[in-house]
């Protein structure tokens, strides 16, 4: 499925769907990513790490989408 490099949020993000390449992943719940938190996506799971090191993971269901 999809894997992304870690990135640091520069603004508040509310995420419930992740689209990357030919994949669309619907997360099990809406996730709030605050400025300064690192986040990345790996094989159907969104990982969010706070500056203190606490890690939160949320699984999702992936769908292959047609990209034209």
CSV table of N, CA, C and O in Angstrom, one decimal:
chain,number,residue,atom,x,y,z
A,1,UNK,N,0.9,-1.2,0.0
A,1,UNK,CA,0.0,0.0,0.0
A,1,UNK,C,0.9,1.2,0.0
A,1,UNK,O,1.9,1.2,-0.6
A,2,UNK,N,0.6,2.3,0.7
A,2,UNK,CA,1.2,3.6,0.7
A,2,UNK,C,2.1,3.7,1.9
A,2,UNK,O,1.8,3.4,3.0
A,3,UNK,N,3.3,4.3,1.7
A,3,UNK,CA,4.2,4.7,2.8
A,3,UNK,C,4.7,6.1,2.4
A,3,UNK,O,5.2,6.3,1.3
A,4,UNK,N,4.7,7.0,3.4
A,4,UNK,CA,5.2,8.3,3.2
A,4,UNK,C,6.3,8.6,4.2
A,4,UNK,O,6.4,8.0,5.2
A,5,UNK,N,7.1,9.6,3.9
A,5,UNK,CA,8.2,10.0,4.8
A,5,UNK,C,7.6,10.9,5.9
A,5,UNK,O,6.6,11.6,5.7
A,6,UNK,N,8.2,10.9,7.1
A,6,UNK,CA,7.6,11.7,8.2
A,6,UNK,C,7.7,13.2,7.8
A,6,UNK,O,8.6,13.7,7.1
A,7,UNK,N,6.7,14.0,8.2
A,7,UNK,CA,6.6,15.4,8.0
A,7,UNK,C,6.1,16.1,9.2
A,7,UNK,O,5.4,15.4,10.0
A,8,UNK,N,6.5,17.3,9.4
A,8,UNK,CA,6.1,18.1,10.6
A,8,UNK,C,5.0,19.0,10.2
A,8,UNK,O,5.1,19.8,9.2
A,9,UNK,N,3.9,19.0,10.9
A,9,UNK,CA,2.7,19.9,10.6
A,9,UNK,C,3.1,21.3,10.9
A,9,UNK,O,3.7,21.6,11.9
A,10,UNK,N,2.7,22.2,10.0
A,10,UNK,CA,2.9,23.6,10.3
A,10,UNK,C,1.6,24.4,10.6
A,10,UNK,O,1.6,25.6,10.8
A,11,UNK,N,0.5,23.6,10.6
A,11,UNK,CA,-0.8,24.2,10.9
A,11,UNK,C,-1.7,23.0,11.4
A,11,UNK,O,-1.3,21.9,11.3
A,12,UNK,N,-2.8,23.4,12.0
A,12,UNK,CA,-3.8,22.4,12.5
A,12,UNK,C,-4.4,21.6,11.3
A,12,UNK,O,-4.8,22.2,10.3
A,13,UNK,N,-4.4,20.3,11.4
A,13,UNK,CA,-5.0,19.5,10.3
A,13,UNK,C,-6.0,18.5,10.9
A,13,UNK,O,-5.8,17.9,12.0
A,14,UNK,N,-7.1,18.4,10.3
A,14,UNK,CA,-8.1,17.3,10.6
A,14,UNK,C,-8.1,16.4,9.5
A,14,UNK,O,-8.5,16.7,8.3
A,15,UNK,N,-7.8,15.1,9.7
A,15,UNK,CA,-7.6,14.1,8.7
A,15,UNK,C,-8.6,12.9,8.9
A,15,UNK,O,-8.6,12.4,10.0
A,16,UNK,N,-9.4,12.6,7.9
A,16,UNK,CA,-10.2,11.4,7.9
A,16,UNK,C,-10.0,10.5,6.7
A,16,UNK,O,-10.3,9.3,6.7
A,17,UNK,N,-9.4,11.1,5.7
A,17,UNK,CA,-9.1,10.3,4.4
A,17,UNK,C,-7.7,10.7,4.0
A,17,UNK,O,-7.3,11.9,4.0
A,18,UNK,N,-6.9,9.7,3.6
A,18,UNK,CA,-5.5,10.0,3.0
A,18,UNK,C,-5.5,9.5,1.6
A,18,UNK,O,-5.9,8.4,1.3
A,19,UNK,N,-5.1,10.4,0.7
A,19,UNK,CA,-5.0,10.0,-0.7
A,19,UNK,C,-3.5,10.2,-1.1
A,19,UNK,O,-2.9,11.2,-0.9
A,20,UNK,N,-3.0,9.1,-1.7
A,20,UNK,CA,-1.6,9.1,-2.1
A,20,UNK,C,-1.4,8.2,-3.3
A,20,UNK,O,-1.7,7.0,-3.2
A,21,UNK,N,-1.0,8.7,-4.4
A,21,UNK,CA,-0.8,7.9,-5.6
A,21,UNK,C,-2.1,7.3,-6.0
A,21,UNK,O,-3.1,7.9,-6.2
A,22,UNK,N,-2.1,5.9,-6.2
A,22,UNK,CA,-3.3,5.2,-6.6
A,22,UNK,C,-4.1,4.7,-5.5
A,22,UNK,O,-5.0,3.9,-5.7
A,23,UNK,N,-3.8,5.2,-4.2
A,23,UNK,CA,-4.5,4.7,-3.1
A,23,UNK,C,-5.3,5.7,-2.3
A,23,UNK,O,-4.8,6.9,-2.3
A,24,UNK,N,-6.4,5.4,-1.8
A,24,UNK,CA,-7.3,6.2,-1.0
A,24,UNK,C,-7.5,5.4,0.3
A,24,UNK,O,-8.0,4.3,0.2
A,25,UNK,N,-7.2,6.0,1.5
A,25,UNK,CA,-7.4,5.2,2.7
A,25,UNK,C,-8.3,6.0,3.6
A,25,UNK,O,-8.1,7.2,3.9
A,26,UNK,N,-9.4,5.4,4.0
A,26,UNK,CA,-10.4,6.0,4.9
A,26,UNK,C,-10.0,5.5,6.3
A,26,UNK,O,-10.0,4.4,6.6
A,27,UNK,N,-9.7,6.5,7.2
A,27,UNK,CA,-9.3,6.2,8.5
A,27,UNK,C,-10.5,5.8,9.4
A,27,UNK,O,-11.6,6.3,9.1
A,28,UNK,N,-10.3,5.1,10.5
A,28,UNK,CA,-11.4,4.6,11.3
A,28,UNK,C,-12.0,5.8,12.1
A,28,UNK,O,-13.1,5.7,12.6
A,29,UNK,N,-11.3,6.9,12.3
A,29,UNK,CA,-11.8,8.1,13.0
A,29,UNK,C,-11.0,9.3,12.5
A,29,UNK,O,-10.0,9.2,11.9
A,30,UNK,N,-11.6,10.5,12.7
A,30,UNK,CA,-11.0,11.7,12.3
A,30,UNK,C,-9.8,12.0,13.3
A,30,UNK,O,-10.0,11.9,14.5
A,31,UNK,N,-8.7,12.4,12.8
A,31,UNK,CA,-7.5,12.6,13.6
A,31,UNK,C,-7.1,14.1,13.5
A,31,UNK,O,-7.1,14.7,12.4
A,32,UNK,N,-6.8,14.7,14.7
A,32,UNK,CA,-6.3,16.0,14.7
A,32,UNK,C,-4.8,16.0,14.8
A,32,UNK,O,-4.2,15.4,15.7
A,33,UNK,N,-4.1,16.7,13.9
A,33,UNK,CA,-2.7,16.8,13.9
A,33,UNK,C,-2.4,18.3,14.2
A,33,UNK,O,-2.8,19.2,13.4
A,34,UNK,N,-1.7,18.5,15.3
A,34,UNK,CA,-1.4,19.9,15.7
A,34,UNK,C,-0.1,20.4,15.2
A,34,UNK,O,0.8,19.5,14.9
A,35,UNK,N,0.1,21.7,15.1
A,35,UNK,CA,1.4,22.2,14.6
A,35,UNK,C,2.5,21.6,15.5
A,35,UNK,O,2.4,21.6,16.7
A,36,UNK,N,3.6,21.2,14.8
A,36,UNK,CA,4.8,20.7,15.5
A,36,UNK,C,4.8,19.2,15.6
A,36,UNK,O,5.8,18.6,15.9
A,37,UNK,N,3.6,18.5,15.4
A,37,UNK,CA,3.6,17.1,15.5
A,37,UNK,C,4.1,16.5,14.1
A,37,UNK,O,3.8,17.0,13.1
A,38,UNK,N,4.8,15.4,14.3
A,38,UNK,CA,5.3,14.7,13.1
A,38,UNK,C,4.2,13.6,12.7
A,38,UNK,O,3.6,13.1,13.6
A,39,UNK,N,4.0,13.4,11.4
A,39,UNK,CA,3.0,12.4,11.0
A,39,UNK,C,3.6,11.7,9.7
A,39,UNK,O,4.3,12.3,8.9
A,40,UNK,N,3.2,10.5,9.6
A,40,UNK,CA,3.5,9.7,8.4
A,40,UNK,C,2.5,8.6,8.3
A,40,UNK,O,1.7,8.3,9.2
A,41,UNK,N,2.5,8.0,7.1
A,41,UNK,CA,1.5,7.0,6.7
A,41,UNK,C,2.3,5.8,6.3
A,41,UNK,O,3.2,5.8,5.5
A,42,UNK,N,1.9,4.6,6.8
A,42,UNK,CA,2.6,3.4,6.5
A,42,UNK,C,1.6,2.2,6.4
A,42,UNK,O,1.0,1.8,7.5
A,43,UNK,N,1.4,1.7,5.2
A,43,UNK,CA,0.6,0.5,5.0
A,43,UNK,C,-0.8,0.5,5.7
A,43,UNK,O,-1.1,-0.4,6.5
A,44,UNK,N,-1.5,1.5,5.4
A,44,UNK,CA,-2.9,1.6,6.0
A,44,UNK,C,-3.0,2.2,7.4
A,44,UNK,O,-4.1,2.2,7.9
A,45,UNK,N,-1.9,2.7,7.9
A,45,UNK,CA,-1.9,3.3,9.3
A,45,UNK,C,-1.3,4.7,9.3
A,45,UNK,O,-0.3,4.9,8.8
A,46,UNK,N,-2.0,5.6,9.9
A,46,UNK,CA,-1.5,7.0,10.1
A,46,UNK,C,-0.9,7.0,11.5
A,46,UNK,O,-1.5,6.6,12.5
A,47,UNK,N,0.4,7.5,11.5
A,47,UNK,CA,1.1,7.6,12.8
A,47,UNK,C,1.3,9.1,13.0
A,47,UNK,O,1.6,9.9,12.1
A,48,UNK,N,1.0,9.5,14.3
A,48,UNK,CA,1.1,10.9,14.7
A,48,UNK,C,2.0,10.9,16.0
A,48,UNK,O,1.6,10.3,16.9
A,49,UNK,N,3.1,11.7,15.9
A,49,UNK,CA,4.0,11.7,17.1
A,49,UNK,C,4.1,13.2,17.6
A,49,UNK,O,4.4,14.1,16.8
A,50,UNK,N,3.9,13.3,18.9
A,50,UNK,CA,3.9,14.6,19.5
A,50,UNK,C,5.4,15.0,19.8
A,50,UNK,O,6.3,14.1,19.7
A,51,UNK,N,5.7,16.3,20.0
A,51,UNK,CA,7.1,16.7,20.3
A,51,UNK,C,7.6,16.0,21.5
A,51,UNK,O,8.9,15.8,21.6
A,52,UNK,N,6.8,15.5,22.4
A,52,UNK,CA,7.3,14.8,23.6
A,52,UNK,C,7.6,13.4,23.3
A,52,UNK,O,8.1,12.6,24.2
A,53,UNK,N,7.2,12.9,22.1
A,53,UNK,CA,7.5,11.5,21.8
A,53,UNK,C,6.4,10.6,21.8
A,53,UNK,O,6.5,9.4,21.4
A,54,UNK,N,5.2,11.0,22.4
A,54,UNK,CA,4.0,10.1,22.4
A,54,UNK,C,3.6,9.8,21.0
A,54,UNK,O,3.5,10.7,20.2
A,55,UNK,N,3.2,8.6,20.8
A,55,UNK,CA,2.9,8.1,19.4
A,55,UNK,C,1.4,7.6,19.4
A,55,UNK,O,1.0,6.9,20.3
A,56,UNK,N,0.7,8.1,18.4
A,56,UNK,CA,-0.7,7.6,18.2
A,56,UNK,C,-0.8,7.0,16.8
A,56,UNK,O,-0.3,7.6,15.9
A,57,UNK,N,-1.5,5.9,16.7
A,57,UNK,CA,-1.7,5.3,15.4
A,57,UNK,C,-3.2,5.0,15.2
A,57,UNK,O,-3.9,4.7,16.1
A,58,UNK,N,-3.6,5.2,13.9
A,58,UNK,CA,-5.0,5.0,13.6
A,58,UNK,C,-5.0,4.2,12.3
A,58,UNK,O,-4.4,4.6,11.3
A,59,UNK,N,-5.6,3.1,12.3
A,59,UNK,CA,-5.7,2.2,11.1
A,59,UNK,C,-6.8,2.7,10.2
A,59,UNK,O,-7.8,3.4,10.6
A,60,UNK,N,-6.7,2.3,8.9
A,60,UNK,CA,-7.7,2.7,7.9
A,60,UNK,C,-7.9,1.5,7.0
A,60,UNK,O,-7.3,0.5,7.0
A,61,UNK,N,-8.9,1.7,6.1
A,61,UNK,CA,-9.2,0.8,5.1
A,61,UNK,C,-8.8,1.4,3.7
A,61,UNK,O,-9.2,2.5,3.4
A,62,UNK,N,-8.0,0.6,3.0
A,62,UNK,CA,-7.5,1.2,1.7
A,62,UNK,C,-8.3,0.7,0.5
A,62,UNK,O,-8.9,-0.4,0.5
A,63,UNK,N,-8.4,1.6,-0.4
A,63,UNK,CA,-9.1,1.4,-1.7
A,63,UNK,C,-8.2,1.8,-2.8
A,63,UNK,O,-7.6,2.9,-2.8
A,64,UNK,N,-8.1,1.0,-3.8
A,64,UNK,CA,-7.4,1.3,-5.0
A,64,UNK,C,-8.2,2.3,-5.9
A,64,UNK,O,-9.4,2.0,-6.1
A,65,UNK,N,-7.7,3.4,-6.3
A,65,UNK,CA,-8.5,4.3,-7.1
A,65,UNK,C,-7.9,4.5,-8.5
A,65,UNK,O,-6.7,4.3,-8.7
A,66,UNK,N,-8.8,4.8,-9.4
A,66,UNK,CA,-8.3,5.0,-10.8
A,66,UNK,C,-7.8,6.4,-10.9
A,66,UNK,O,-8.6,7.4,-10.7
A,67,UNK,N,-6.6,6.6,-11.3
A,67,UNK,CA,-6.0,7.9,-11.5
A,67,UNK,C,-5.8,8.1,-13.0
A,67,UNK,O,-5.1,7.4,-13.7
A,68,UNK,N,-6.4,9.2,-13.5
A,68,UNK,CA,-6.3,9.5,-14.9
A,68,UNK,C,-5.6,10.7,-15.2
A,68,UNK,O,-5.6,11.7,-14.5
